[in-house]
PDB file of C-alpha atoms in Angstrom:
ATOM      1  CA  UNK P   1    -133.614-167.704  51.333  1.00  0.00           C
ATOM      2  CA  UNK P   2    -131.981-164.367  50.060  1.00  0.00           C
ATOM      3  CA  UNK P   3    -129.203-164.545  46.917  1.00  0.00           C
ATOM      4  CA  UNK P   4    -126.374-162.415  48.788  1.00  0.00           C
ATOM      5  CA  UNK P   5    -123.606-162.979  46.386  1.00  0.00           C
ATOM      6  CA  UNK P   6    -122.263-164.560  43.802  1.00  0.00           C
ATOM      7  CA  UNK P   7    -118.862-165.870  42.664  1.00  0.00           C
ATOM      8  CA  UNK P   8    -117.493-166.075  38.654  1.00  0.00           C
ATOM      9  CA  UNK P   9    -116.268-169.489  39.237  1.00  0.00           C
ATOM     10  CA  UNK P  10    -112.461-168.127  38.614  1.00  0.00           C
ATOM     11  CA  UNK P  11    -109.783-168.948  41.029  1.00  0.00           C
ATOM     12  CA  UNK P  12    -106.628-167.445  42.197  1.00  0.00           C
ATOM     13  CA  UNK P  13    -104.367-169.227  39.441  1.00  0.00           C
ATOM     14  CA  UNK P  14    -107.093-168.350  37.008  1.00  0.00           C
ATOM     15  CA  UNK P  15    -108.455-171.433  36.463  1.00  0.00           C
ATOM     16  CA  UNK P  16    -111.942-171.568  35.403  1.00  0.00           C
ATOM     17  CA  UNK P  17    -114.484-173.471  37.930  1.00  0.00           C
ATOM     18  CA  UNK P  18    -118.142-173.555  38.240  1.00  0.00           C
ATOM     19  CA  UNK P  19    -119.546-170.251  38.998  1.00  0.00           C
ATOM     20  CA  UNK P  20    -121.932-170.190  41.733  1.00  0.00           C
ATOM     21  CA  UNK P  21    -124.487-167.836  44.129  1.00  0.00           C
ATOM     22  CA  UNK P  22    -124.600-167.127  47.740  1.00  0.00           C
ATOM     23  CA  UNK P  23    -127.384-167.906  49.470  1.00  0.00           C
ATOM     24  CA  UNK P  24    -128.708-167.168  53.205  1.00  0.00           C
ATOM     25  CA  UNK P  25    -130.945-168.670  54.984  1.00  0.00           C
ATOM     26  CA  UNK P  26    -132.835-166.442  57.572  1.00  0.00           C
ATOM     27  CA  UNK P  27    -130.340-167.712  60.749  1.00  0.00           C
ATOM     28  CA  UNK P  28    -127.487-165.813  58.922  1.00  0.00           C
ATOM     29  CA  UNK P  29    -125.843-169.449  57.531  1.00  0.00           C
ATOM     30  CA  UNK P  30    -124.842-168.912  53.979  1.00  0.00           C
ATOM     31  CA  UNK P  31    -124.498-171.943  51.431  1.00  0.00           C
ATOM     32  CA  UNK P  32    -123.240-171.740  47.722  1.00  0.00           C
ATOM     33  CA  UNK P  33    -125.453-172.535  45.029  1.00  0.00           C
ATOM     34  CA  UNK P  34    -123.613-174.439  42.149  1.00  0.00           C
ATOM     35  CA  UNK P  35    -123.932-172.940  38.888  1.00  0.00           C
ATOM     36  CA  UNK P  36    -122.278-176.054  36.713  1.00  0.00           C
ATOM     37  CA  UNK P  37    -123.168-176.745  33.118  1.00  0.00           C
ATOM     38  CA  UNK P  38    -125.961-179.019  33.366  1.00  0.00           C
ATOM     39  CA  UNK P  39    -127.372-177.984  36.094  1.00  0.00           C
ATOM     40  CA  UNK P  40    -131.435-177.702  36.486  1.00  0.00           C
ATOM     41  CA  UNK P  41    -132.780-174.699  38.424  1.00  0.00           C
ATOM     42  CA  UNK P  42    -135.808-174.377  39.496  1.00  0.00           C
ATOM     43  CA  UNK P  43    -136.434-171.053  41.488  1.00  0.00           C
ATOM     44  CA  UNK P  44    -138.789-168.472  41.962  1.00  0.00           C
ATOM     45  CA  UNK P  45    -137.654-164.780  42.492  1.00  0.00           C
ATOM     46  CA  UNK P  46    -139.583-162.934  44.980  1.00  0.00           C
ATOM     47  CA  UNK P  47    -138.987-160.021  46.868  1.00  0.00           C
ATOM     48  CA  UNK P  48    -135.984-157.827  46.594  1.00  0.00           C
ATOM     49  CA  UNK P  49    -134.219-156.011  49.043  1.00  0.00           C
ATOM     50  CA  UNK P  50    -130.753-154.889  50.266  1.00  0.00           C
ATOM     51  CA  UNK P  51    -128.523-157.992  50.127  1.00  0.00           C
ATOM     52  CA  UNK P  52    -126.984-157.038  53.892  1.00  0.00           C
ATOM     53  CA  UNK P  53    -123.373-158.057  54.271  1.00  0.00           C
ATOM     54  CA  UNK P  54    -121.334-161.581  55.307  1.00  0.00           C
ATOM     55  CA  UNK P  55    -119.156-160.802  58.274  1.00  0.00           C
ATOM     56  CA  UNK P  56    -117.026-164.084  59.999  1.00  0.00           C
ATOM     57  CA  UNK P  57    -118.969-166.692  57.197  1.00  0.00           C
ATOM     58  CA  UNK P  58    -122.277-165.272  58.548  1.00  0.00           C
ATOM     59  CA  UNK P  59    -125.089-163.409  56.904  1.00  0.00           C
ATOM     60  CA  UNK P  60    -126.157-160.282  58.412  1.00  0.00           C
ATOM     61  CA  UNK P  61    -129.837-158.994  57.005  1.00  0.00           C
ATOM     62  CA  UNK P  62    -130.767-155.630  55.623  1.00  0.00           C
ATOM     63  CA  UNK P  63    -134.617-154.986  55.216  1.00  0.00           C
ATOM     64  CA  UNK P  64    -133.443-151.364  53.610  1.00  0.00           C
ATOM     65  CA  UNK P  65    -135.469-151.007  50.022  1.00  0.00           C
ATOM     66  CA  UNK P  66    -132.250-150.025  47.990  1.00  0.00           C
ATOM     67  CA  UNK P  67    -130.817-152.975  45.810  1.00  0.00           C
ATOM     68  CA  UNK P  68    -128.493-155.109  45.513  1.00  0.00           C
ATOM     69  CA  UNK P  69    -127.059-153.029  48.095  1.00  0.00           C
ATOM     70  CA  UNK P  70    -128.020-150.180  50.196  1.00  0.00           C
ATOM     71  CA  UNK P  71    -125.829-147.150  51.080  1.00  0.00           C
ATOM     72  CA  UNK P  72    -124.309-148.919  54.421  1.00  0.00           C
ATOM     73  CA  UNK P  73    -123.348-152.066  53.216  1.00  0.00           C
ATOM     74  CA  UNK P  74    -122.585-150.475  49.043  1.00  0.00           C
ATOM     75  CA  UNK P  75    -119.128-151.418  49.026  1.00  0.00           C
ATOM     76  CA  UNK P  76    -117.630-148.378  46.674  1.00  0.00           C
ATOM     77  CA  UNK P  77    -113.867-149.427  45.233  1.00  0.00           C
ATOM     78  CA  UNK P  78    -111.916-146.328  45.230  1.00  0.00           C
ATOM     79  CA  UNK P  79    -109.034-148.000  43.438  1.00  0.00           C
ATOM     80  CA  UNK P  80    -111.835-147.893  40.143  1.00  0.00           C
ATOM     81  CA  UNK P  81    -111.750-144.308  40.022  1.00  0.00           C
ATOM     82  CA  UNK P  82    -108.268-143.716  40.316  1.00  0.00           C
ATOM     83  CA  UNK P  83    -105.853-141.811  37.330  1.00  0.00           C
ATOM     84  CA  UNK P  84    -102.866-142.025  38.545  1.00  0.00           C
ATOM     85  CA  UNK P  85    -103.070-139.701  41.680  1.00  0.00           C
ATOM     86  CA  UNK P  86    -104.336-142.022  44.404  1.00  0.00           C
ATOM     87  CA  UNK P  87    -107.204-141.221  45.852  1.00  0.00           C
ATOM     88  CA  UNK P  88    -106.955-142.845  49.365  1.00  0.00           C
ATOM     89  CA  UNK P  89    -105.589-141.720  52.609  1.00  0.00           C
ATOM     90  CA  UNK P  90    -102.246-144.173  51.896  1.00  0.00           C
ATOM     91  CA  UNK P  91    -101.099-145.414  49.009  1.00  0.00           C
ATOM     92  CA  UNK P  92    -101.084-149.381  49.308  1.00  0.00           C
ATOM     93  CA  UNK P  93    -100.938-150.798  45.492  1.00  0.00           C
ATOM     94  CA  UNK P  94     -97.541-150.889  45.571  1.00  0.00           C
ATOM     95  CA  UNK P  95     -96.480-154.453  44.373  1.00  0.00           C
ATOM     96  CA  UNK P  96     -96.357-155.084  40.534  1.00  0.00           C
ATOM     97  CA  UNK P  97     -99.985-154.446  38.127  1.00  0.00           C
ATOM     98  CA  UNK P  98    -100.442-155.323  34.275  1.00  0.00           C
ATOM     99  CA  UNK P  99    -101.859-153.020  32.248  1.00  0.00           C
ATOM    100  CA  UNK P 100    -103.692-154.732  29.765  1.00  0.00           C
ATOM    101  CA  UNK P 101    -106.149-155.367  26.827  1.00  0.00           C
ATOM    102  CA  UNK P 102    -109.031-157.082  26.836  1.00  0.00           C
ATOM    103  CA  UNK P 103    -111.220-158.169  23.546  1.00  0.00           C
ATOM    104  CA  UNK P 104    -115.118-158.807  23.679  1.00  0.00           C
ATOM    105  CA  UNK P 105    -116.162-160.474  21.117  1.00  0.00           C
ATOM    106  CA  UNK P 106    -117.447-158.954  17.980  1.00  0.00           C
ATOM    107  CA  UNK P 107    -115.227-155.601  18.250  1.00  0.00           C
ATOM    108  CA  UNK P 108    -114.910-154.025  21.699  1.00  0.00           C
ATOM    109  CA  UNK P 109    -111.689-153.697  23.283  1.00  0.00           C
ATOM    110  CA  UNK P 110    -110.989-152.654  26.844  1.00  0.00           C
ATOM    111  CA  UNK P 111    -107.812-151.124  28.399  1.00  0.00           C
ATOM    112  CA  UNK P 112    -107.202-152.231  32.347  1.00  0.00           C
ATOM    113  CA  UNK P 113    -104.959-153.090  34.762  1.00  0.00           C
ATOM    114  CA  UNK P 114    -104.636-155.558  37.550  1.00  0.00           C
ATOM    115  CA  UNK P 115    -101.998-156.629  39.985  1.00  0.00           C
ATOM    116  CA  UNK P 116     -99.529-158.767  38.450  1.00  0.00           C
ATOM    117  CA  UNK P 117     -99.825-162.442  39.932  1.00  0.00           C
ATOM    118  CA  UNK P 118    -104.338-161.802  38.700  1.00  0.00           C
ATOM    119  CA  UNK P 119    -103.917-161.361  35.492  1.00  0.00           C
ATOM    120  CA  UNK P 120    -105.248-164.121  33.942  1.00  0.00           C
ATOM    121  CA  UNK P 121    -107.616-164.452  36.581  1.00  0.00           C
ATOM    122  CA  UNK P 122    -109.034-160.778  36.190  1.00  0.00           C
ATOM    123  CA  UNK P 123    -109.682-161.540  32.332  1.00  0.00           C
ATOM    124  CA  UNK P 124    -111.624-164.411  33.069  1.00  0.00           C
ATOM    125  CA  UNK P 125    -113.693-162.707  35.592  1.00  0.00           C
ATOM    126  CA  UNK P 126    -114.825-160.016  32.891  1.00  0.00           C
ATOM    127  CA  UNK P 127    -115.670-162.360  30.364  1.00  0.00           C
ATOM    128  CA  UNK P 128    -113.012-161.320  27.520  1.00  0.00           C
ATOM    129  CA  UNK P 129    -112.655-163.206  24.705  1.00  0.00           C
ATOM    130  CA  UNK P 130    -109.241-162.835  24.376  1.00  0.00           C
ATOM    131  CA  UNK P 131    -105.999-160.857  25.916  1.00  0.00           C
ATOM    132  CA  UNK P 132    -102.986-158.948  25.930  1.00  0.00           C
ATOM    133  CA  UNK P 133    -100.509-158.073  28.404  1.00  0.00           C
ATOM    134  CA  UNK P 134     -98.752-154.792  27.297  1.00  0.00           C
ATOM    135  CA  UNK P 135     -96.921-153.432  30.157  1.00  0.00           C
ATOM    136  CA  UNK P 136     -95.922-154.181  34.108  1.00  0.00           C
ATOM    137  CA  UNK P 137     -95.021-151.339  35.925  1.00  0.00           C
ATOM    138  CA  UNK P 138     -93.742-151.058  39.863  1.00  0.00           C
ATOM    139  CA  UNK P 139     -97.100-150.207  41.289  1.00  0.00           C
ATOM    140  CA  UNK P 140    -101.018-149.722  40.624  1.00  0.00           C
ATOM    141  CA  UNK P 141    -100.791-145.432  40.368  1.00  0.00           C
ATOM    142  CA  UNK P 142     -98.315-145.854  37.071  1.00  0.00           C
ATOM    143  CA  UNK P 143    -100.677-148.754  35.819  1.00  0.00           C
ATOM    144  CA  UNK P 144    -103.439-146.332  36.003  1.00  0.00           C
ATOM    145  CA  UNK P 145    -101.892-143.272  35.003  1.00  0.00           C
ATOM    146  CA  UNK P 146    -100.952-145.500  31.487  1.00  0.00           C
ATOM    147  CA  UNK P 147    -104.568-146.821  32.008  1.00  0.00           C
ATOM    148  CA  UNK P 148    -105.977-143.639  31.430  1.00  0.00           C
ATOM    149  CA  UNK P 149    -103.936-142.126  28.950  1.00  0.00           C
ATOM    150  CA  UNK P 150    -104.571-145.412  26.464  1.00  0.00           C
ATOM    151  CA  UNK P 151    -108.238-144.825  27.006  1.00  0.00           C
ATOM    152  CA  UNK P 152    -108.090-141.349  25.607  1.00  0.00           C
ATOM    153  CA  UNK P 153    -105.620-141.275  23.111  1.00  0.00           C
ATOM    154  CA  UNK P 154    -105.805-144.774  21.342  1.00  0.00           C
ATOM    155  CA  UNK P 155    -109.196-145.045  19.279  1.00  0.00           C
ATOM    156  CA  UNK P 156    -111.463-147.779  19.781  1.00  0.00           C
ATOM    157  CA  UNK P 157    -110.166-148.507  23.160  1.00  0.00           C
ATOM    158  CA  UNK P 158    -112.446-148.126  25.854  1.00  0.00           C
ATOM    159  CA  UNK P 159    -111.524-148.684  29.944  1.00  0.00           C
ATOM    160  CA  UNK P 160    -115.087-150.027  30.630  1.00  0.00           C
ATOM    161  CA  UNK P 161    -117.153-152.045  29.055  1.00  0.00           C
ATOM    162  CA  UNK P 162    -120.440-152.997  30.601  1.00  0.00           C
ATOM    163  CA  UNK P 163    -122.754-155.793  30.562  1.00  0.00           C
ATOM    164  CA  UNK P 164    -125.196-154.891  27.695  1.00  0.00           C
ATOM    165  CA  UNK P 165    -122.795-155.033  25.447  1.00  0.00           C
ATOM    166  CA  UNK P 166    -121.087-158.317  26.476  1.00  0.00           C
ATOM    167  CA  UNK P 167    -124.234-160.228  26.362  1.00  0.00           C
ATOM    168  CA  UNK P 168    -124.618-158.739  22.650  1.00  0.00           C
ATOM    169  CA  UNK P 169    -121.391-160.908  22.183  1.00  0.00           C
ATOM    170  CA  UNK P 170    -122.261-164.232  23.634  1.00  0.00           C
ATOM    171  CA  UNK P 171    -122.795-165.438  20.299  1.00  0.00           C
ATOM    172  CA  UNK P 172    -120.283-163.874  17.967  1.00  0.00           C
ATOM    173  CA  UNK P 173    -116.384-163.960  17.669  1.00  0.00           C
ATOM    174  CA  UNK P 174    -114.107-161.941  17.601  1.00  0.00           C
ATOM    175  CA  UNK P 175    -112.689-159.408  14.950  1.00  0.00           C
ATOM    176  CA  UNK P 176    -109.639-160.999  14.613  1.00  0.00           C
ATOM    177  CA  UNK P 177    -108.170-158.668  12.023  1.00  0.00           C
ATOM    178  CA  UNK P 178    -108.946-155.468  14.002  1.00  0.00           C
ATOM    179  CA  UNK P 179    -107.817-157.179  17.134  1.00  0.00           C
ATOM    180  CA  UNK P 180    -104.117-157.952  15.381  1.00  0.00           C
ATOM    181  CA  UNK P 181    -104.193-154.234  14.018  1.00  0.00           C
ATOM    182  CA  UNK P 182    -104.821-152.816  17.731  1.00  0.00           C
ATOM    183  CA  UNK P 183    -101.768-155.045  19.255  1.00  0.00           C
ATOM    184  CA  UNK P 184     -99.137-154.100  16.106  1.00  0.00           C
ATOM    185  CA  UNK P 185     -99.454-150.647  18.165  1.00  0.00           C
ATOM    186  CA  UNK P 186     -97.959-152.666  21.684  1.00  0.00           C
ATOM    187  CA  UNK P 187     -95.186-154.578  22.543  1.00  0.00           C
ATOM    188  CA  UNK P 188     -97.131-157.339  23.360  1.00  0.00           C
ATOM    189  CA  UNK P 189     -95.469-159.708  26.479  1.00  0.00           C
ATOM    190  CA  UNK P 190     -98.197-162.364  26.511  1.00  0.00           C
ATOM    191  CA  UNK P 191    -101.324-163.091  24.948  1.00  0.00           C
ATOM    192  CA  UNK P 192    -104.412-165.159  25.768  1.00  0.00           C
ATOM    193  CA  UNK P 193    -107.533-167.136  24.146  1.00  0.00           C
ATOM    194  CA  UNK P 194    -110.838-167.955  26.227  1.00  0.00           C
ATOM    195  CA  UNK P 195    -113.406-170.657  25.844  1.00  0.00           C
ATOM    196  CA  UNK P 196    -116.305-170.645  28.077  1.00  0.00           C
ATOM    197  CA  UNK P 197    -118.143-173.720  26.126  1.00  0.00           C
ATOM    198  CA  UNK P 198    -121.313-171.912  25.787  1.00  0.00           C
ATOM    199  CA  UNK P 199    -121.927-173.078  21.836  1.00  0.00           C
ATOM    200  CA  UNK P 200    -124.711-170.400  21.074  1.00  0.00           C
ATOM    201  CA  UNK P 201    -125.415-169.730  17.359  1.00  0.00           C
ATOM    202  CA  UNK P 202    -128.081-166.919  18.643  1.00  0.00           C
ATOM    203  CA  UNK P 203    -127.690-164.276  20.971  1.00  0.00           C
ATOM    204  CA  UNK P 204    -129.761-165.282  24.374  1.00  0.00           C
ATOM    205  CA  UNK P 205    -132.763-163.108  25.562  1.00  0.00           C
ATOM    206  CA  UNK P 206    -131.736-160.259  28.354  1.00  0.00           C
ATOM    207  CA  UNK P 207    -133.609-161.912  31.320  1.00  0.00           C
ATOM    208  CA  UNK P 208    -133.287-161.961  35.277  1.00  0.00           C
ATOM    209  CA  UNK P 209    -134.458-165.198  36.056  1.00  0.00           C
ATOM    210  CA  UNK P 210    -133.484-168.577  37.629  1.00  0.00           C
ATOM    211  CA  UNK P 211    -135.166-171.610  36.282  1.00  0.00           C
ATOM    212  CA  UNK P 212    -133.463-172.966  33.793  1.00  0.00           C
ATOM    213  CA  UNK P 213    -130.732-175.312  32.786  1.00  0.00           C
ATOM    214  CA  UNK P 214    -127.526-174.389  33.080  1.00  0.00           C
ATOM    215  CA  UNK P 215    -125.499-173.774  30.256  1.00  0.00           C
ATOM    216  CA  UNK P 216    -122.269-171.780  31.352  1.00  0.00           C
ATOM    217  CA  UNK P 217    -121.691-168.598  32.535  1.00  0.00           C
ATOM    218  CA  UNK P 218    -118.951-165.923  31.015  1.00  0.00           C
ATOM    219  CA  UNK P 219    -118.030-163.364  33.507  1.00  0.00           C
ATOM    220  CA  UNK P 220    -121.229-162.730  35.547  1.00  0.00           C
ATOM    221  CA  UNK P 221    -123.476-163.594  33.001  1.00  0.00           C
ATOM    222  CA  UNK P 222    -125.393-167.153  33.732  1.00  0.00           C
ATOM    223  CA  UNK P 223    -126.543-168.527  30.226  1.00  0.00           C
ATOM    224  CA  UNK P 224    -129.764-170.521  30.924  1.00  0.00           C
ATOM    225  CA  UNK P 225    -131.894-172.783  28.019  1.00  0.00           C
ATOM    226  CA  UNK P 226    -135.571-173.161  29.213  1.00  0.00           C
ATOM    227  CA  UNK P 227    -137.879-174.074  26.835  1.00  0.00           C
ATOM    228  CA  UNK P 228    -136.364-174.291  23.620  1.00  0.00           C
ATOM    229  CA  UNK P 229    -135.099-170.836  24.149  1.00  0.00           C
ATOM    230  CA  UNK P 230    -131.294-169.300  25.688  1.00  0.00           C
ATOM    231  CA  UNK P 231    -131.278-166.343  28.320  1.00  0.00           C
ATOM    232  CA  UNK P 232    -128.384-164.604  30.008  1.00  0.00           C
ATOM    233  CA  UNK P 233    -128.612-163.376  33.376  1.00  0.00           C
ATOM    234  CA  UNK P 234    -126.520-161.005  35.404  1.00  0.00           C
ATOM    235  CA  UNK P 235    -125.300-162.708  38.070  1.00  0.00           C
ATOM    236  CA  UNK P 236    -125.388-159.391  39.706  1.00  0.00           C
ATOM    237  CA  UNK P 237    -129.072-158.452  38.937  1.00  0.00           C
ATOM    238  CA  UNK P 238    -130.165-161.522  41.114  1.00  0.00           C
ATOM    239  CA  UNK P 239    -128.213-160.109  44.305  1.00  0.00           C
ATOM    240  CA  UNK P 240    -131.067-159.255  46.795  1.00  0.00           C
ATOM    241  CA  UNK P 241    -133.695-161.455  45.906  1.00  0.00           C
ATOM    242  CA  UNK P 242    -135.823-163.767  48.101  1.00  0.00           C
ATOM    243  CA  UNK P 243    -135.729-167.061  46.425  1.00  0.00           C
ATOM    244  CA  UNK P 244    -138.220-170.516  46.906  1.00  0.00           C
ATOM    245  CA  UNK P 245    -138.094-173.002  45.118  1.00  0.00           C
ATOM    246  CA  UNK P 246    -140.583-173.790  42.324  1.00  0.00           C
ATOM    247  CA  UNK P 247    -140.776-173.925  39.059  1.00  0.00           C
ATOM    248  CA  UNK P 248    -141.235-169.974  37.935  1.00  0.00           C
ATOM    249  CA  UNK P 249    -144.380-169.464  35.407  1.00  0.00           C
ATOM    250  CA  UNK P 250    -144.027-165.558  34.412  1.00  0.00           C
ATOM    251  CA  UNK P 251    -144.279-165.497  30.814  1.00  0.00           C
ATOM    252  CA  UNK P 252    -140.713-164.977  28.943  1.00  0.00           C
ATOM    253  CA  UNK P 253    -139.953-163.678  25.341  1.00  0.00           C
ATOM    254  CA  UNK P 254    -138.465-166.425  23.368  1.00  0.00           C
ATOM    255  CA  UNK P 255    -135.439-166.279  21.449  1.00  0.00           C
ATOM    256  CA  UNK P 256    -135.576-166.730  17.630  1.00  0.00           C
ATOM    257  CA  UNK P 257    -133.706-170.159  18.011  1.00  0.00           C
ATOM    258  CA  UNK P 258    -136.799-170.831  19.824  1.00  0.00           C
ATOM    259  CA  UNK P 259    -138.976-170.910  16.623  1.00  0.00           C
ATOM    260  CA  UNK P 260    -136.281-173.215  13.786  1.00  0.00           C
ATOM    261  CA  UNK P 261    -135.869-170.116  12.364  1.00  0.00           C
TER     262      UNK P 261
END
């Protein structure tokens, strides 16, 4: 079996769900692995390799060496790199987008935008903490023109934040005071509050990995407790991997929880 996708476990309305991985056999069928709280894994990561594509609910393999995805089947979103001045051949954002902010907890805040009718939904899949919607504008060009311009010009906004520094989060809060002082500068429309029931009181180990029990996931990152100790995975860091499954024995660090400190 090959892991050749994976899903946050958000859904269209934005309610949250069990996250969960794809996962192809060699005949091209693809199943979904459930990710629930609770769960026990016990798998074995083997080989990795390009993670091929799904075409008509069908797998289609890729032997090429370049992971999770090699340069025929890397899907690049040109939308991410737009400013303002689209960047494909035809405009086709054209329905309403929120431009947004985004809090990861202890103190990093993220500008972004997303069409209207996801907004909710597009928080959840990053993970955030908490949210604001700021503006809604006619199409996705002005969303990121306003996108950009609060990513330069505001400080301590940022438009990306990546995974290293959520997983520093998992087990902290967030800054409530500096979050209030950053929306007094919006005219804030509607705000929101996540809880991903995780319960950590230490920060899990960095890991790629998939024995475990399940504890919850937060965006793309799967929080695992094996053996007294907590480890987040990327979700996205296990794309491409052969998987069997046994009972992994590599030798882990172990959290500091680990040891009743």
């Amino acid at each position: 079996m090959q892991i050749v996708g994976y899903e946050t476990g958000v859904g269209s309305g934005g309610d949250p769900g069990p996250a969960g991985l794809l996962v192809a056999d060699g005949d091209g069928a693809v199943d979904r692995m459930d990710l629930s709280p609770g769960r026990e894994l016990v798998y074995d990561l083997g080989d990795r390799h390009c993670a091929g594509t799904i075409h008509d609910d069908a797998h289609i393999a890729c032997a090429e060496p370049a992971t999770p995805y090699c340069a025929s089947h890397r899907d690049v979103w040109v939308c991410a790199r737009c400013t303002g001045t689209c960047l494909k051949d035809e405009m086709d954002c054209h329905d309403p987008h929120a431009v947004y902010l985004a809090a990861f907890a202890p103190d990093r805040f993220k500008v972004g935008v997303t069409r209207l009718w996801r907004l909710e939904t597009r928080l959840r899949e990053q993970g955030a903490d908490r949210g604001a919607h700021v503006r809604t504008v006619e199409n996705g060009c002005i969303a990121r023109e306003i996108e950009a311009g609060l990513a330069a010009d505001v400080d301590h906004l940022v438009d990306r934040v990546r995974i290293p520094t959520k997983r520093s989060g998992l087990a902290a809060t967030v800054d409530a005071d500096a979050w209030e002082r950053l929306l007094d500068r919006f005219d804030v429309t509607d705000r929101f509050a996540f809880e991903y029931g995780l319960d950590l009181s230490d920060r899990p180990v960095a890991e790629t990995m998939l024995t475990g029990r399940v504890i919850g996931t937060k965006g793309r990152l799967l929080v695992l407790e094996r053996a007294g100790s907590t480890y987040a995975v990327d979700l996205r860091d296990l794309v491409g991997y052969e998987v069997a499954e046994r009972r992994s024995t590599r030798d882990l660090q172990a959290s500091l929880g680990a040891f009743g400190g």
